[in-house]
Amino acid sequence: MAFPLSQGAISRAEAADPNGGRCLIENCSKEHGVEPCYVQPRLLATEVGDKHTMDSLEYSWGMQRGTLNFSTRDNVFFVGSSLKRMYEMHSWILMPEESIVGQYLQRDLEPHERESFPLLEGPFKYRLLPIRGMENVVITHQHTTHVYPFKTLPSLTSHIHPRFVIMALARTLVSPDIVERSQVRAWLEEYPYFGEIGTLYIDWAGQCPDIYLSDPSYVPEQVDGADALDDSDVDDEYESDADGTVTPPRRQPLARKGTHVYPSSLSDLHKSKPTCRKLRFRACDTGEISGGWTMVY
């Protein structure tokens, strides 16, 4: 389900966009049917699996619990209406630069921990990666035309943040109903760093230490007598001027001093987490996880 963007969210994204709201791919003006589009569609905080994913992302990204906002300017770009429909149908995806992916890894190629998670500032450069059904599509960029597989398209400069681009690409790579396993293998041969993208996302979305809810930097203690925020207290589209990624804490009540609020299904969350932190990914014919990925210890 695609959640509509408020005018405020659209305006913030346009103000941050180095292209001034023009189409990211074709560079055509707003008057030519350009529309806002999520990089990574908003997850449902009411769905158990999505809520756990959001908890893990917030922890891994050095955020406070309940502050991840998918309507942030960092997750919204502008694109022509037909290309937007193709994006939402998983016909194409954006790929980050290898050097950017590398900044999320430590020297031992392990993802950065919460305490050392890098804060990258844009603008950033991306490339278009066709997934399916674009063999007969022609893309016009200013005065030049580009045909499948669009390797002649210039790099795309944008304000959108690599965290969301990496997340969207990784979730696509591990979806067998979107990308065939043979295609994933071919991409890994052409772009070996896609393996690190898979590693990053599994680390971000699937690792929260057992004591993460006891971390005051993640779940701040609530002052005694203060009322916890809930969904009715905060506008979904509110966005801090200081940090374009966050909203005020909202999905979960803050822990009162001396107590911690644990989700009832926390054990299920940890059952789904890899028990070994040293994970690498590759496409294979057997032992696949999520449509062609396997954990290599």
PDB file of C-alpha atoms in Angstrom:
ATOM      1  CA  MET A   1       0.000   0.000   0.000  1.00  0.00           C
ATOM      2  CA  ALA A   2       1.405   3.396  -1.008  1.00  0.00           C
ATOM      3  CA  PHE A   3       0.764   6.056   1.611  1.00  0.00           C
ATOM      4  CA  PRO A   4       0.089   9.492   0.115  1.00  0.00           C
ATOM      5  CA  LEU A   5       2.587  12.229   0.872  1.00  0.00           C
ATOM      6  CA  SER A   6       1.437  15.455   2.493  1.00  0.00           C
ATOM      7  CA  GLN A   7       2.109  18.761   0.795  1.00  0.00           C
ATOM      8  CA  GLY A   8       4.520  19.586   3.600  1.00  0.00           C
ATOM      9  CA  ALA A   9       6.562  16.436   2.955  1.00  0.00           C
ATOM     10  CA  ILE A  10       6.615  17.171  -0.778  1.00  0.00           C
ATOM     11  CA  SER A  11       7.719  20.759  -0.195  1.00  0.00           C
ATOM     12  CA  ARG A  12      10.547  19.678   2.121  1.00  0.00           C
ATOM     13  CA  ALA A  13      11.788  17.151  -0.440  1.00  0.00           C
ATOM     14  CA  GLU A  14      11.647  19.725  -3.216  1.00  0.00           C
ATOM     15  CA  ALA A  15      13.568  22.246  -1.119  1.00  0.00           C
ATOM     16  CA  ALA A  16      16.327  19.675  -0.490  1.00  0.00           C
ATOM     17  CA  ASP A  17      16.439  18.409  -4.085  1.00  0.00           C
ATOM     18  CA  PRO A  18      19.471  19.755  -6.007  1.00  0.00           C
ATOM     19  CA  ASN A  19      17.382  19.273  -9.162  1.00  0.00           C
ATOM     20  CA  GLY A  20      14.662  21.616  -7.931  1.00  0.00           C
ATOM     21  CA  GLY A  21      11.908  19.014  -8.206  1.00  0.00           C
ATOM     22  CA  ARG A  22      12.734  18.071 -11.804  1.00  0.00           C
ATOM     23  CA  CYS A  23      12.577  14.423 -12.874  1.00  0.00           C
ATOM     24  CA  LEU A  24      15.596  12.607 -11.457  1.00  0.00           C
ATOM     25  CA  ILE A  25      15.894  10.353 -14.520  1.00  0.00           C
ATOM     26  CA  GLU A  26      14.890  12.539 -17.474  1.00  0.00           C
ATOM     27  CA  ASN A  27      15.587  15.972 -15.951  1.00  0.00           C
ATOM     28  CA  CYS A  28      12.297  17.285 -17.328  1.00  0.00           C
ATOM     29  CA  SER A  29      10.517  20.121 -15.528  1.00  0.00           C
ATOM     30  CA  LYS A  30       7.698  19.797 -13.014  1.00  0.00           C
ATOM     31  CA  GLU A  31       5.206  20.872 -15.686  1.00  0.00           C
ATOM     32  CA  HIS A  32       5.796  17.585 -17.541  1.00  0.00           C
ATOM     33  CA  GLY A  33       3.941  15.348 -15.097  1.00  0.00           C
ATOM     34  CA  VAL A  34       6.688  14.967 -12.492  1.00  0.00           C
ATOM     35  CA  GLU A  35       5.503  13.376  -9.242  1.00  0.00           C
ATOM     36  CA  PRO A  36       6.993  12.676  -5.798  1.00  0.00           C
ATOM     37  CA  CYS A  37       7.918   9.057  -5.130  1.00  0.00           C
ATOM     38  CA  TYR A  38       9.115   7.077  -2.110  1.00  0.00           C
ATOM     39  CA  VAL A  39      12.542   5.454  -2.455  1.00  0.00           C
ATOM     40  CA  GLN A  40      11.480   2.805   0.054  1.00  0.00           C
ATOM     41  CA  PRO A  41       7.712   2.556   0.510  1.00  0.00           C
ATOM     42  CA  ARG A  42       6.558   3.242   4.031  1.00  0.00           C
ATOM     43  CA  LEU A  43       6.402   0.240   6.334  1.00  0.00           C
ATOM     44  CA  LEU A  44       3.375  -0.428   8.516  1.00  0.00           C
ATOM     45  CA  ALA A  45       4.153   0.140  12.188  1.00  0.00           C
ATOM     46  CA  THR A  46       0.968  -1.806  12.966  1.00  0.00           C
ATOM     47  CA  GLU A  47       2.287  -4.959  11.285  1.00  0.00           C
ATOM     48  CA  VAL A  48       4.381  -7.078  13.664  1.00  0.00           C
ATOM     49  CA  GLY A  49       7.084  -7.902  11.118  1.00  0.00           C
ATOM     50  CA  ASP A  50       7.354  -4.324   9.876  1.00  0.00           C
ATOM     51  CA  LYS A  51       7.407  -2.936  13.430  1.00  0.00           C
ATOM     52  CA  HIS A  52      10.306  -5.196  14.319  1.00  0.00           C
ATOM     53  CA  THR A  53      12.121  -4.168  11.156  1.00  0.00           C
ATOM     54  CA  MET A  54      11.632  -0.512  12.048  1.00  0.00           C
ATOM     55  CA  ASP A  55      12.875  -1.134  15.599  1.00  0.00           C
ATOM     56  CA  SER A  56      16.017  -2.765  14.243  1.00  0.00           C
ATOM     57  CA  LEU A  57      16.605  -0.060  11.637  1.00  0.00           C
ATOM     58  CA  GLU A  58      16.304   2.651  14.251  1.00  0.00           C
ATOM     59  CA  TYR A  59      18.736   0.877  16.554  1.00  0.00           C
ATOM     60  CA  SER A  60      21.249   0.176  13.789  1.00  0.00           C
ATOM     61  CA  TRP A  61      21.037   3.708  12.382  1.00  0.00           C
ATOM     62  CA  GLY A  62      21.752   5.321  15.759  1.00  0.00           C
ATOM     63  CA  MET A  63      18.224   6.690  16.155  1.00  0.00           C
ATOM     64  CA  GLN A  64      15.819   6.712  19.094  1.00  0.00           C
ATOM     65  CA  ARG A  65      13.026   4.176  19.086  1.00  0.00           C
ATOM     66  CA  GLY A  66       9.880   5.295  17.298  1.00  0.00           C
ATOM     67  CA  THR A  67      11.485   8.128  15.317  1.00  0.00           C
ATOM     68  CA  LEU A  68      11.925   6.603  11.853  1.00  0.00           C
ATOM     69  CA  ASN A  69       9.895   8.614   9.363  1.00  0.00           C
ATOM     70  CA  PHE A  70       9.424   7.306   5.820  1.00  0.00           C
ATOM     71  CA  SER A  71       7.966  10.631   4.710  1.00  0.00           C
ATOM     72  CA  THR A  72      11.304  12.317   5.311  1.00  0.00           C
ATOM     73  CA  ARG A  73      12.826  14.338   2.489  1.00  0.00           C
ATOM     74  CA  ASP A  74      15.658  11.763   2.533  1.00  0.00           C
ATOM     75  CA  ASN A  75      13.246   9.113   1.197  1.00  0.00           C
ATOM     76  CA  VAL A  76      11.362  11.128  -1.434  1.00  0.00           C
ATOM     77  CA  PHE A  77      12.510  11.912  -4.974  1.00  0.00           C
ATOM     78  CA  PHE A  78      10.809  13.317  -8.053  1.00  0.00           C
ATOM     79  CA  VAL A  79      10.227  11.422 -11.282  1.00  0.00           C
ATOM     80  CA  GLY A  80       7.935  11.446 -14.321  1.00  0.00           C
ATOM     81  CA  SER A  81       4.579   9.743 -13.842  1.00  0.00           C
ATOM     82  CA  SER A  82       5.271   6.809 -16.178  1.00  0.00           C
ATOM     83  CA  LEU A  83       8.673   6.132 -14.627  1.00  0.00           C
ATOM     84  CA  LYS A  84       7.084   6.394 -11.180  1.00  0.00           C
ATOM     85  CA  ARG A  85       4.569   3.679 -12.072  1.00  0.00           C
ATOM     86  CA  MET A  86       7.388   1.483 -13.363  1.00  0.00           C
ATOM     87  CA  TYR A  87       9.385   2.097 -10.178  1.00  0.00           C
ATOM     88  CA  GLU A  88       6.428   1.125  -8.005  1.00  0.00           C
ATOM     89  CA  MET A  89       5.957  -2.006 -10.143  1.00  0.00           C
ATOM     90  CA  HIS A  90       9.624  -2.933  -9.517  1.00  0.00           C
ATOM     91  CA  SER A  91      10.659  -2.403 -13.130  1.00  0.00           C
ATOM     92  CA  TRP A  92      13.731  -0.469 -12.042  1.00  0.00           C
ATOM     93  CA  ILE A  93      15.635   0.525  -8.925  1.00  0.00           C
ATOM     94  CA  LEU A  94      18.361   2.947  -7.933  1.00  0.00           C
ATOM     95  CA  MET A  95      21.852   1.705  -7.092  1.00  0.00           C
ATOM     96  CA  PRO A  96      24.300   3.641  -4.895  1.00  0.00           C
ATOM     97  CA  GLU A  97      27.970   4.171  -5.584  1.00  0.00           C
ATOM     98  CA  GLU A  98      30.283   1.465  -4.290  1.00  0.00           C
ATOM     99  CA  SER A  99      32.308   4.061  -2.388  1.00  0.00           C
ATOM    100  CA  ILE A 100      29.206   5.112  -0.450  1.00  0.00           C
ATOM    101  CA  VAL A 101      28.359   1.524   0.471  1.00  0.00           C
ATOM    102  CA  GLY A 102      31.928   1.117   1.688  1.00  0.00           C
ATOM    103  CA  GLN A 103      31.526   3.963   4.165  1.00  0.00           C
ATOM    104  CA  TYR A 104      28.987   1.886   6.091  1.00  0.00           C
ATOM    105  CA  LEU A 105      31.575  -0.863   6.573  1.00  0.00           C
ATOM    106  CA  GLN A 106      34.465  -0.996   9.008  1.00  0.00           C
ATOM    107  CA  ARG A 107      37.981  -1.991   8.000  1.00  0.00           C
ATOM    108  CA  ASP A 108      37.162  -5.655   8.641  1.00  0.00           C
ATOM    109  CA  LEU A 109      34.166  -5.247   6.278  1.00  0.00           C
ATOM    110  CA  GLU A 110      31.720  -5.613   9.158  1.00  0.00           C
ATOM    111  CA  PRO A 111      28.872  -3.065   9.288  1.00  0.00           C
ATOM    112  CA  HIS A 112      29.393  -0.189  11.681  1.00  0.00           C
ATOM    113  CA  GLU A 113      27.847  -0.581  15.111  1.00  0.00           C
ATOM    114  CA  ARG A 114      25.224   1.827  16.417  1.00  0.00           C
ATOM    115  CA  GLU A 115      27.820   3.933  18.222  1.00  0.00           C
ATOM    116  CA  SER A 116      29.940   4.486  15.112  1.00  0.00           C
ATOM    117  CA  PHE A 117      27.208   4.583  12.462  1.00  0.00           C
ATOM    118  CA  PRO A 118      28.342   7.134   9.845  1.00  0.00           C
ATOM    119  CA  LEU A 119      26.355  10.298   9.241  1.00  0.00           C
ATOM    120  CA  LEU A 120      26.735  10.982   5.540  1.00  0.00           C
ATOM    121  CA  GLU A 121      25.795  14.268   3.922  1.00  0.00           C
ATOM    122  CA  GLY A 122      24.752  14.673   0.314  1.00  0.00           C
ATOM    123  CA  PRO A 123      24.124  15.246  -2.407  1.00  0.00           C
ATOM    124  CA  PHE A 124      24.747  11.690  -3.568  1.00  0.00           C
ATOM    125  CA  LYS A 125      25.077   9.991  -6.946  1.00  0.00           C
ATOM    126  CA  TYR A 126      23.074   6.984  -8.136  1.00  0.00           C
ATOM    127  CA  ARG A 127      22.534   4.955 -11.277  1.00  0.00           C
ATOM    128  CA  LEU A 128      19.387   3.390 -12.703  1.00  0.00           C
ATOM    129  CA  LEU A 129      19.260  -0.410 -12.656  1.00  0.00           C
ATOM    130  CA  PRO A 130      16.519  -2.012 -14.796  1.00  0.00           C
ATOM    131  CA  ILE A 131      14.876  -5.052 -13.229  1.00  0.00           C
ATOM    132  CA  ARG A 132      12.167  -6.298 -15.577  1.00  0.00           C
ATOM    133  CA  GLY A 133       9.891  -5.248 -18.418  1.00  0.00           C
ATOM    134  CA  MET A 134      12.030  -2.353 -19.653  1.00  0.00           C
ATOM    135  CA  GLU A 135      13.583  -3.954 -22.734  1.00  0.00           C
ATOM    136  CA  ASN A 136      11.435  -1.822 -25.055  1.00  0.00           C
ATOM    137  CA  VAL A 137      11.569   1.367 -23.006  1.00  0.00           C
ATOM    138  CA  VAL A 138      13.457   4.403 -24.292  1.00  0.00           C
ATOM    139  CA  ILE A 139      14.513   7.068 -21.786  1.00  0.00           C
ATOM    140  CA  THR A 140      15.148  10.632 -22.890  1.00  0.00           C
ATOM    141  CA  HIS A 141      17.525  12.609 -20.705  1.00  0.00           C
ATOM    142  CA  GLN A 142      17.483  16.237 -21.792  1.00  0.00           C
ATOM    143  CA  HIS A 143      18.505  15.963 -25.479  1.00  0.00           C
ATOM    144  CA  THR A 144      19.863  12.403 -25.510  1.00  0.00           C
ATOM    145  CA  THR A 145      18.075   9.068 -25.745  1.00  0.00           C
ATOM    146  CA  HIS A 146      19.054   5.916 -23.900  1.00  0.00           C
ATOM    147  CA  VAL A 147      17.952   2.338 -24.495  1.00  0.00           C
ATOM    148  CA  TYR A 148      17.985  -0.776 -22.356  1.00  0.00           C
ATOM    149  CA  PRO A 149      19.979  -1.514 -20.205  1.00  0.00           C
ATOM    150  CA  PHE A 150      20.541   2.273 -19.922  1.00  0.00           C
ATOM    151  CA  LYS A 151      24.257   2.106 -19.182  1.00  0.00           C
ATOM    152  CA  THR A 152      24.725   5.327 -21.152  1.00  0.00           C
ATOM    153  CA  LEU A 153      22.529   7.279 -18.744  1.00  0.00           C
ATOM    154  CA  PRO A 154      24.647   9.728 -16.748  1.00  0.00           C
ATOM    155  CA  SER A 155      24.907   9.363 -12.997  1.00  0.00           C
ATOM    156  CA  LEU A 156      21.961  10.833 -11.130  1.00  0.00           C
ATOM    157  CA  THR A 157      22.581  13.463  -8.453  1.00  0.00           C
ATOM    158  CA  SER A 158      20.052  13.584  -5.633  1.00  0.00           C
ATOM    159  CA  HIS A 159      19.463  14.495  -1.995  1.00  0.00           C
ATOM    160  CA  ILE A 160      17.880  11.110  -1.194  1.00  0.00           C
ATOM    161  CA  HIS A 161      19.862   9.253   1.440  1.00  0.00           C
ATOM    162  CA  PRO A 162      21.854   6.064   0.700  1.00  0.00           C
ATOM    163  CA  ARG A 163      20.315   4.318   3.716  1.00  0.00           C
ATOM    164  CA  PHE A 164      16.929   4.221   2.009  1.00  0.00           C
ATOM    165  CA  VAL A 165      18.409   3.390  -1.401  1.00  0.00           C
ATOM    166  CA  ILE A 166      20.406   0.491   0.080  1.00  0.00           C
ATOM    167  CA  MET A 167      17.316  -0.710   1.933  1.00  0.00           C
ATOM    168  CA  ALA A 168      15.124  -0.609  -1.187  1.00  0.00           C
ATOM    169  CA  LEU A 169      17.737  -2.352  -3.336  1.00  0.00           C
ATOM    170  CA  ALA A 170      18.438  -5.068  -0.762  1.00  0.00           C
ATOM    171  CA  ARG A 171      14.741  -5.818  -0.239  1.00  0.00           C
ATOM    172  CA  THR A 172      14.392  -6.119  -4.007  1.00  0.00           C
ATOM    173  CA  LEU A 173      17.385  -8.447  -4.340  1.00  0.00           C
ATOM    174  CA  VAL A 174      15.983 -10.894  -1.790  1.00  0.00           C
ATOM    175  CA  SER A 175      12.467 -10.956  -3.291  1.00  0.00           C
ATOM    176  CA  PRO A 176      12.140 -13.978  -5.626  1.00  0.00           C
ATOM    177  CA  ASP A 177       8.801 -12.707  -6.931  1.00  0.00           C
ATOM    178  CA  ILE A 178      10.595  -9.599  -8.229  1.00  0.00           C
ATOM    179  CA  VAL A 179      14.057 -10.759  -9.285  1.00  0.00           C
ATOM    180  CA  GLU A 180      14.973 -14.222 -10.537  1.00  0.00           C
ATOM    181  CA  ARG A 181      17.892 -15.924  -8.838  1.00  0.00           C
ATOM    182  CA  SER A 182      19.844 -16.090 -12.095  1.00  0.00           C
ATOM    183  CA  GLN A 183      19.559 -12.312 -12.429  1.00  0.00           C
ATOM    184  CA  VAL A 184      20.837 -11.826  -8.886  1.00  0.00           C
ATOM    185  CA  ARG A 185      23.853 -14.000  -9.700  1.00  0.00           C
ATOM    186  CA  ALA A 186      24.538 -11.967 -12.836  1.00  0.00           C
ATOM    187  CA  TRP A 187      24.363  -8.706 -10.896  1.00  0.00           C
ATOM    188  CA  LEU A 188      26.712 -10.039  -8.235  1.00  0.00           C
ATOM    189  CA  GLU A 189      29.241 -10.852 -10.935  1.00  0.00           C
ATOM    190  CA  GLU A 190      28.914  -7.383 -12.454  1.00  0.00           C
ATOM    191  CA  TYR A 191      28.570  -5.507  -9.169  1.00  0.00           C
ATOM    192  CA  PRO A 192      30.294  -7.550  -6.430  1.00  0.00           C
ATOM    193  CA  TYR A 193      29.516  -4.900  -3.825  1.00  0.00           C
ATOM    194  CA  PHE A 194      25.839  -5.905  -4.035  1.00  0.00           C
ATOM    195  CA  GLY A 195      26.885  -8.662  -1.646  1.00  0.00           C
ATOM    196  CA  GLU A 196      27.834  -5.996   0.876  1.00  0.00           C
ATOM    197  CA  ILE A 197      24.473  -4.313   0.323  1.00  0.00           C
ATOM    198  CA  GLY A 198      22.776  -7.565   1.312  1.00  0.00           C
ATOM    199  CA  THR A 199      25.048  -7.867   4.338  1.00  0.00           C
ATOM    200  CA  LEU A 200      24.295  -4.303   5.420  1.00  0.00           C
ATOM    201  CA  TYR A 201      20.549  -4.698   5.199  1.00  0.00           C
ATOM    202  CA  ILE A 202      20.431  -7.987   7.088  1.00  0.00           C
ATOM    203  CA  ASP A 203      22.576  -6.378   9.771  1.00  0.00           C
ATOM    204  CA  TRP A 204      20.447  -3.241   9.909  1.00  0.00           C
ATOM    205  CA  ALA A 205      17.058  -4.924   9.836  1.00  0.00           C
ATOM    206  CA  GLY A 206      17.815  -8.106  11.736  1.00  0.00           C
ATOM    207  CA  GLN A 207      20.201  -7.319  14.562  1.00  0.00           C
ATOM    208  CA  CYS A 208      19.236  -5.799  17.870  1.00  0.00           C
ATOM    209  CA  PRO A 209      21.103  -6.951  20.971  1.00  0.00           C
ATOM    210  CA  ASP A 210      18.950  -8.544  23.650  1.00  0.00           C
ATOM    211  CA  ILE A 211      19.589  -5.528  25.843  1.00  0.00           C
ATOM    212  CA  TYR A 212      18.709  -2.946  23.207  1.00  0.00           C
ATOM    213  CA  LEU A 213      15.578  -1.836  25.057  1.00  0.00           C
ATOM    214  CA  SER A 214      17.748  -1.091  28.076  1.00  0.00           C
ATOM    215  CA  ASP A 215      19.858   1.353  26.079  1.00  0.00           C
ATOM    216  CA  PRO A 216      18.832   4.874  27.167  1.00  0.00           C
ATOM    217  CA  SER A 217      20.171   6.287  23.898  1.00  0.00           C
ATOM    218  CA  TYR A 218      17.598   4.109  22.093  1.00  0.00           C
ATOM    219  CA  VAL A 219      14.689   4.141  24.565  1.00  0.00           C
ATOM    220  CA  PRO A 220      14.983   7.347  26.618  1.00  0.00           C
ATOM    221  CA  GLU A 221      13.620   7.209  30.129  1.00  0.00           C
ATOM    222  CA  GLN A 222      10.390   9.083  30.630  1.00  0.00           C
ATOM    223  CA  VAL A 223      10.108  11.638  33.364  1.00  0.00           C
ATOM    224  CA  ASP A 224       7.771  10.348  36.077  1.00  0.00           C
ATOM    225  CA  GLY A 225       4.269  11.664  35.600  1.00  0.00           C
ATOM    226  CA  ALA A 226       4.748  12.562  31.939  1.00  0.00           C
ATOM    227  CA  ASP A 227       2.371  11.100  29.406  1.00  0.00           C
ATOM    228  CA  ALA A 228       3.874   8.941  26.688  1.00  0.00           C
ATOM    229  CA  LEU A 229       3.310   9.942  23.098  1.00  0.00           C
ATOM    230  CA  ASP A 230       1.143   7.760  20.921  1.00  0.00           C
ATOM    231  CA  ASP A 231      -0.045   7.897  17.333  1.00  0.00           C
ATOM    232  CA  SER A 232      -2.820  10.342  18.180  1.00  0.00           C
ATOM    233  CA  ASP A 233      -0.398  12.893  19.649  1.00  0.00           C
ATOM    234  CA  VAL A 234       1.803  13.525  16.629  1.00  0.00           C
ATOM    235  CA  ASP A 235       1.085  14.424  13.030  1.00  0.00           C
ATOM    236  CA  ASP A 236       2.342  11.637  10.741  1.00  0.00           C
ATOM    237  CA  GLU A 237       3.961  14.206   8.506  1.00  0.00           C
ATOM    238  CA  TYR A 238       5.736  16.225  11.208  1.00  0.00           C
ATOM    239  CA  GLU A 239       9.422  16.465  10.542  1.00  0.00           C
ATOM    240  CA  SER A 240      12.158  18.016  12.637  1.00  0.00           C
ATOM    241  CA  ASP A 241      13.929  20.898  10.949  1.00  0.00           C
ATOM    242  CA  ALA A 242      17.177  19.756  12.548  1.00  0.00           C
ATOM    243  CA  ASP A 243      17.071  16.208  11.239  1.00  0.00           C
ATOM    244  CA  GLY A 244      15.123  15.399   8.125  1.00  0.00           C
ATOM    245  CA  THR A 245      14.935  11.708   8.986  1.00  0.00           C
ATOM    246  CA  VAL A 246      13.093  11.726  12.272  1.00  0.00           C
ATOM    247  CA  THR A 247       9.747  12.439  13.841  1.00  0.00           C
ATOM    248  CA  PRO A 248       9.145  12.743  17.571  1.00  0.00           C
ATOM    249  CA  PRO A 249       9.069   9.357  19.390  1.00  0.00           C
ATOM    250  CA  ARG A 250       5.626   7.962  18.716  1.00  0.00           C
ATOM    251  CA  ARG A 251       5.088   4.280  17.920  1.00  0.00           C
ATOM    252  CA  GLN A 252       6.018   2.997  21.372  1.00  0.00           C
ATOM    253  CA  PRO A 253       5.615   4.628  24.785  1.00  0.00           C
ATOM    254  CA  LEU A 254       8.840   5.756  26.402  1.00  0.00           C
ATOM    255  CA  ALA A 255      10.137   3.654  29.258  1.00  0.00           C
ATOM    256  CA  ARG A 256       9.407   5.143  32.661  1.00  0.00           C
ATOM    257  CA  LYS A 257      12.347   5.640  34.955  1.00  0.00           C
ATOM    258  CA  GLY A 258      13.471   2.297  36.278  1.00  0.00           C
ATOM    259  CA  THR A 259      11.344   0.253  33.875  1.00  0.00           C
ATOM    260  CA  HIS A 260      11.547  -0.871  30.272  1.00  0.00           C
ATOM    261  CA  VAL A 261       8.721  -1.702  27.885  1.00  0.00           C
ATOM    262  CA  TYR A 262       9.357  -4.919  25.950  1.00  0.00           C
ATOM    263  CA  PRO A 263       7.204  -6.005  23.010  1.00  0.00           C
ATOM    264  CA  SER A 264       5.321  -9.217  23.680  1.00  0.00           C
ATOM    265  CA  SER A 265       6.818 -10.825  20.576  1.00  0.00           C
ATOM    266  CA  LEU A 266      10.441  -9.880  21.272  1.00  0.00           C
ATOM    267  CA  SER A 267      11.378 -13.558  21.358  1.00  0.00           C
ATOM    268  CA  ASP A 268      10.051 -13.975  17.826  1.00  0.00           C
ATOM    269  CA  LEU A 269      12.135 -10.995  16.752  1.00  0.00           C
ATOM    270  CA  HIS A 270      15.316 -12.593  18.053  1.00  0.00           C
ATOM    271  CA  LYS A 271      14.466 -15.970  16.556  1.00  0.00           C
ATOM    272  CA  SER A 272      14.645 -14.348  13.135  1.00  0.00           C
ATOM    273  CA  LYS A 273      18.056 -12.785  13.734  1.00  0.00           C
ATOM    274  CA  PRO A 274      21.303 -14.350  12.562  1.00  0.00           C
ATOM    275  CA  THR A 275      23.276 -15.673  15.518  1.00  0.00           C
ATOM    276  CA  CYS A 276      26.596 -14.937  13.845  1.00  0.00           C
ATOM    277  CA  ARG A 277      27.593 -11.364  13.079  1.00  0.00           C
ATOM    278  CA  LYS A 278      30.050 -12.341  10.327  1.00  0.00           C
ATOM    279  CA  LEU A 279      27.640 -12.708   7.420  1.00  0.00           C
ATOM    280  CA  ARG A 280      28.296 -12.598   3.716  1.00  0.00           C
ATOM    281  CA  PHE A 281      25.867 -13.177   0.921  1.00  0.00           C
ATOM    282  CA  ARG A 282      25.996 -14.806  -2.438  1.00  0.00           C
ATOM    283  CA  ALA A 283      23.472 -16.216  -4.892  1.00  0.00           C
ATOM    284  CA  CYS A 284      23.425 -19.991  -5.034  1.00  0.00           C
ATOM    285  CA  ASP A 285      21.449 -22.946  -6.313  1.00  0.00           C
ATOM    286  CA  THR A 286      20.893 -24.576  -2.921  1.00  0.00           C
ATOM    287  CA  GLY A 287      20.479 -23.423   0.636  1.00  0.00           C
ATOM    288  CA  GLU A 288      18.967 -20.155  -0.443  1.00  0.00           C
ATOM    289  CA  ILE A 289      17.449 -17.633   1.912  1.00  0.00           C
ATOM    290  CA  SER A 290      14.798 -15.225   0.662  1.00  0.00           C
ATOM    291  CA  GLY A 291      15.046 -16.256  -2.959  1.00  0.00           C
ATOM    292  CA  GLY A 292      18.668 -16.846  -3.711  1.00  0.00           C
ATOM    293  CA  TRP A 293      20.749 -15.492  -0.844  1.00  0.00           C
ATOM    294  CA  THR A 294      22.635 -17.710   1.523  1.00  0.00           C
ATOM    295  CA  MET A 295      24.536 -16.910   4.679  1.00  0.00           C
ATOM    296  CA  VAL A 296      28.238 -17.731   4.429  1.00  0.00           C
ATOM    297  CA  TYR A 297      30.033 -17.959   7.775  1.00  0.00           C
TER     298      TYR A 297
END
